[in-house]
Amino acid sequence: MSETAPSYGGIIDPASAGSMADGVAHSLDPRWITYRRQVGWLKTAVHALLIAGATLFAVLLEFVPVAVAVAAAVVPMLVIAAVNQIWPAVAYRYAAWRLGARALEIRRGVLWRSVIVVPRSRIQHSDVSQGPLERMHGLGTLSVFTAGTKHALVRLHGLDHDRAMAIREHLLRADEDDVI
């Protein structure tokens, strides 16, 4: 790891990564934080419209005084906006992925943490997708499909699109230890 690459609690920056299946834990792309904040602001705008409509309805029908209705509308909006601004940076700290010769490991979660290990021998196919905001930030989501019904789809959000494509190509490469 170069001296200029930021460290995230023992996880190296994706830009400083070497081989694709190096077995080293990598953090998500830092642009994911901005992306998640923008998604949060869009959700906040939708919530604001719903709360404003409910507040207007309550005031027009004189269910509550205007001051109480406005306070009841503004306080939740401020809480939602604050959470949408702070949470992505916190979640970023606890998200990581590791690609080895035999498996893809994904770690995520702040309060409830999970470690998902997908053996290459179980992978049926994989996709890389991008929504409009992800395209704007150059990000992609890697979807890995495995056999079975429960947890048959594992998604890894917040990857640089080119890196997601490279991981997908690596996972699809047939090796001699492939059991299929």
Short mmCIF file of C-alpha atoms in Angstrom, two decimals:
data_model
loop_
_atom_site.label_atom_id
_atom_site.label_comp_id
_atom_site.label_asym_id
_atom_site.label_seq_id
_atom_site.Cartn_x
_atom_site.Cartn_y
_atom_site.Cartn_z
CA MET A 1 0.00 0.00 0.00
CA SER A 2 1.39 3.38 -0.91
CA GLU A 3 1.82 6.05 1.72
CA THR A 4 -0.78 8.28 0.07
CA ALA A 5 -3.46 5.57 0.04
CA PRO A 6 -5.87 6.05 2.93
CA SER A 7 -6.30 3.23 5.37
CA TYR A 8 -9.75 2.22 6.60
CA GLY A 9 -9.10 0.18 9.69
CA GLY A 10 -6.73 -2.28 8.02
CA ILE A 11 -8.61 -2.25 4.74
CA ILE A 12 -6.71 -0.88 1.78
CA ASP A 13 -7.99 1.62 -0.74
CA PRO A 14 -9.29 -0.01 -3.96
CA ALA A 15 -7.08 2.21 -6.10
CA SER A 16 -3.97 0.72 -4.51
CA ALA A 17 -5.05 -2.88 -5.01
CA GLY A 18 -2.89 -5.15 -7.10
CA SER A 19 -4.11 -8.52 -8.34
CA MET A 20 -7.84 -9.16 -8.56
CA ALA A 21 -7.89 -12.29 -6.36
CA ASP A 22 -5.31 -11.12 -3.86
CA GLY A 23 -7.22 -12.25 -0.76
CA VAL A 24 -6.91 -8.76 0.73
CA ALA A 25 -9.90 -6.92 2.19
CA HIS A 26 -10.83 -3.90 0.09
CA SER A 27 -13.08 -1.03 1.02
CA LEU A 28 -15.86 0.17 -1.23
CA ASP A 29 -15.17 3.01 -3.62
CA PRO A 30 -15.24 6.31 -1.65
CA ARG A 31 -17.65 7.78 -4.23
CA TRP A 32 -20.25 5.42 -2.74
CA ILE A 33 -20.64 7.79 0.25
CA THR A 34 -21.67 10.69 -1.99
CA TYR A 35 -23.90 8.40 -4.03
CA ARG A 36 -25.68 7.11 -0.90
CA ARG A 37 -26.12 10.68 0.40
CA GLN A 38 -27.76 11.69 -2.88
CA VAL A 39 -30.08 8.69 -2.72
CA GLY A 40 -30.87 9.72 0.85
CA TRP A 41 -31.72 13.26 -0.23
CA LEU A 42 -34.10 11.92 -2.86
CA LYS A 43 -35.79 9.76 -0.23
CA THR A 44 -35.93 12.76 2.12
CA ALA A 45 -37.65 14.81 -0.61
CA VAL A 46 -40.30 12.12 -1.02
CA HIS A 47 -40.81 11.94 2.74
CA ALA A 48 -41.02 15.75 2.90
CA LEU A 49 -43.81 15.77 0.33
CA LEU A 50 -45.75 13.11 2.23
CA ILE A 51 -45.28 14.83 5.59
CA ALA A 52 -46.18 18.24 4.10
CA GLY A 53 -49.35 16.75 2.63
CA ALA A 54 -50.32 15.15 5.93
CA THR A 55 -49.56 18.39 7.77
CA LEU A 56 -51.65 20.44 5.35
CA PHE A 57 -54.48 17.92 5.68
CA ALA A 58 -54.32 18.09 9.49
CA VAL A 59 -54.30 21.90 9.49
CA LEU A 60 -57.12 22.26 6.95
CA LEU A 61 -59.34 19.90 8.91
CA GLU A 62 -58.34 21.62 12.16
CA PHE A 63 -57.14 18.40 13.81
CA VAL A 64 -54.21 20.20 15.39
CA PRO A 65 -53.07 23.82 15.76
CA VAL A 66 -50.81 25.11 12.99
CA ALA A 67 -47.75 25.48 15.24
CA VAL A 68 -48.01 21.88 16.46
CA ALA A 69 -48.53 20.57 12.94
CA VAL A 70 -45.51 22.45 11.60
CA ALA A 71 -43.32 21.31 14.50
CA ALA A 72 -44.51 17.73 14.03
CA ALA A 73 -43.54 17.97 10.37
CA VAL A 74 -40.19 19.76 10.67
CA VAL A 75 -38.63 17.68 13.46
CA PRO A 76 -38.95 14.32 11.66
CA MET A 77 -37.65 15.88 8.45
CA LEU A 78 -34.56 17.20 10.24
CA VAL A 79 -33.92 13.78 11.79
CA ILE A 80 -34.32 12.02 8.44
CA ALA A 81 -32.04 14.55 6.73
CA ALA A 82 -29.37 14.17 9.43
CA VAL A 83 -29.45 10.38 9.24
CA ASN A 84 -29.21 10.46 5.45
CA GLN A 85 -26.17 12.72 5.68
CA ILE A 86 -24.30 10.83 8.43
CA TRP A 87 -25.20 7.17 7.88
CA PRO A 88 -23.40 6.54 4.55
CA ALA A 89 -20.02 7.49 6.01
CA VAL A 90 -20.60 5.24 9.01
CA ALA A 91 -21.75 2.32 6.85
CA TYR A 92 -18.73 2.81 4.57
CA ARG A 93 -16.39 2.08 7.48
CA TYR A 94 -17.92 -1.34 8.02
CA ALA A 95 -18.27 -2.45 4.40
CA ALA A 96 -15.54 -4.42 2.68
CA TRP A 97 -15.00 -7.21 0.20
CA ARG A 98 -12.29 -9.78 -0.38
CA LEU A 99 -11.73 -11.91 -3.45
CA GLY A 100 -9.64 -15.03 -3.15
CA ALA A 101 -8.93 -17.86 -5.52
CA ARG A 102 -11.89 -19.86 -4.18
CA ALA A 103 -14.43 -17.37 -2.80
CA LEU A 104 -15.82 -13.86 -2.67
CA GLU A 105 -16.31 -12.49 0.85
CA ILE A 106 -18.51 -9.48 1.60
CA ARG A 107 -18.64 -7.74 4.97
CA ARG A 108 -21.26 -5.13 5.81
CA GLY A 109 -23.51 -3.76 8.49
CA VAL A 110 -23.10 -1.22 11.27
CA LEU A 111 -25.38 -2.43 14.05
CA TRP A 112 -26.02 -5.91 12.67
CA ARG A 113 -22.90 -7.05 10.89
CA SER A 114 -22.74 -9.85 8.40
CA VAL A 115 -20.03 -11.75 6.58
CA ILE A 116 -21.14 -13.42 3.37
CA VAL A 117 -18.83 -15.92 1.70
CA VAL A 118 -19.73 -17.05 -1.80
CA PRO A 119 -17.61 -20.00 -3.00
CA ARG A 120 -16.72 -19.78 -6.70
CA SER A 121 -17.91 -23.35 -7.17
CA ARG A 122 -21.46 -22.25 -6.18
CA ILE A 123 -21.68 -19.25 -8.54
CA GLN A 124 -24.07 -19.81 -11.42
CA HIS A 125 -23.80 -16.40 -13.02
CA SER A 126 -23.12 -12.78 -12.16
CA ASP A 127 -24.23 -9.38 -13.40
CA VAL A 128 -23.01 -5.83 -13.10
CA SER A 129 -25.71 -3.16 -13.06
CA GLN A 130 -25.82 0.62 -12.80
CA GLY A 131 -28.68 2.95 -11.99
CA PRO A 132 -28.66 6.56 -13.21
CA LEU A 133 -26.98 7.93 -10.08
CA GLU A 134 -24.45 5.09 -10.04
CA ARG A 135 -23.57 5.87 -13.68
CA MET A 136 -23.12 9.52 -12.75
CA HIS A 137 -20.54 8.49 -10.12
CA GLY A 138 -18.94 5.69 -12.17
CA LEU A 139 -20.12 3.04 -9.71
CA GLY A 140 -21.62 -0.39 -10.29
CA THR A 141 -23.34 -3.17 -8.38
CA LEU A 142 -22.06 -6.72 -8.71
CA SER A 143 -24.83 -9.33 -8.39
CA VAL A 144 -23.77 -12.93 -7.84
CA PHE A 145 -26.31 -15.70 -8.27
CA THR A 146 -25.79 -19.04 -6.58
CA ALA A 147 -27.65 -22.34 -6.47
CA GLY A 148 -30.40 -22.62 -3.92
CA THR A 149 -33.40 -20.58 -2.94
CA LYS A 150 -32.41 -18.77 0.26
CA HIS A 151 -29.66 -16.19 -0.21
CA ALA A 152 -29.33 -17.19 -3.87
CA LEU A 153 -28.58 -13.58 -4.80
CA VAL A 154 -25.73 -11.65 -3.21
CA ARG A 155 -25.15 -8.02 -4.17
CA LEU A 156 -22.03 -5.96 -3.68
CA HIS A 157 -22.81 -2.26 -4.01
CA GLY A 158 -20.35 0.60 -4.18
CA LEU A 159 -17.72 -0.75 -6.56
CA ASP A 160 -16.01 1.22 -9.27
CA HIS A 161 -17.76 0.04 -12.44
CA ASP A 162 -14.55 -1.15 -14.10
CA ARG A 163 -13.57 -3.02 -10.95
CA ALA A 164 -17.02 -4.65 -10.77
CA MET A 165 -16.62 -5.81 -14.37
CA ALA A 166 -13.15 -7.18 -13.60
CA ILE A 167 -14.44 -9.10 -10.57
CA ARG A 168 -17.29 -10.48 -12.67
CA GLU A 169 -14.84 -11.65 -15.33
CA HIS A 170 -12.66 -13.24 -12.67
CA LEU A 171 -15.63 -15.08 -11.15
CA LEU A 172 -16.74 -16.39 -14.55
CA ARG A 173 -13.32 -17.68 -15.52
CA ALA A 174 -13.27 -21.46 -15.58
CA ASP A 175 -10.49 -23.09 -13.58
CA GLU A 176 -9.46 -26.66 -13.19
CA ASP A 177 -10.94 -26.72 -9.68
CA ASP A 178 -14.38 -25.81 -11.00
CA VAL A 179 -16.78 -28.54 -9.89
CA ILE A 180 -19.38 -28.01 -12.63
#
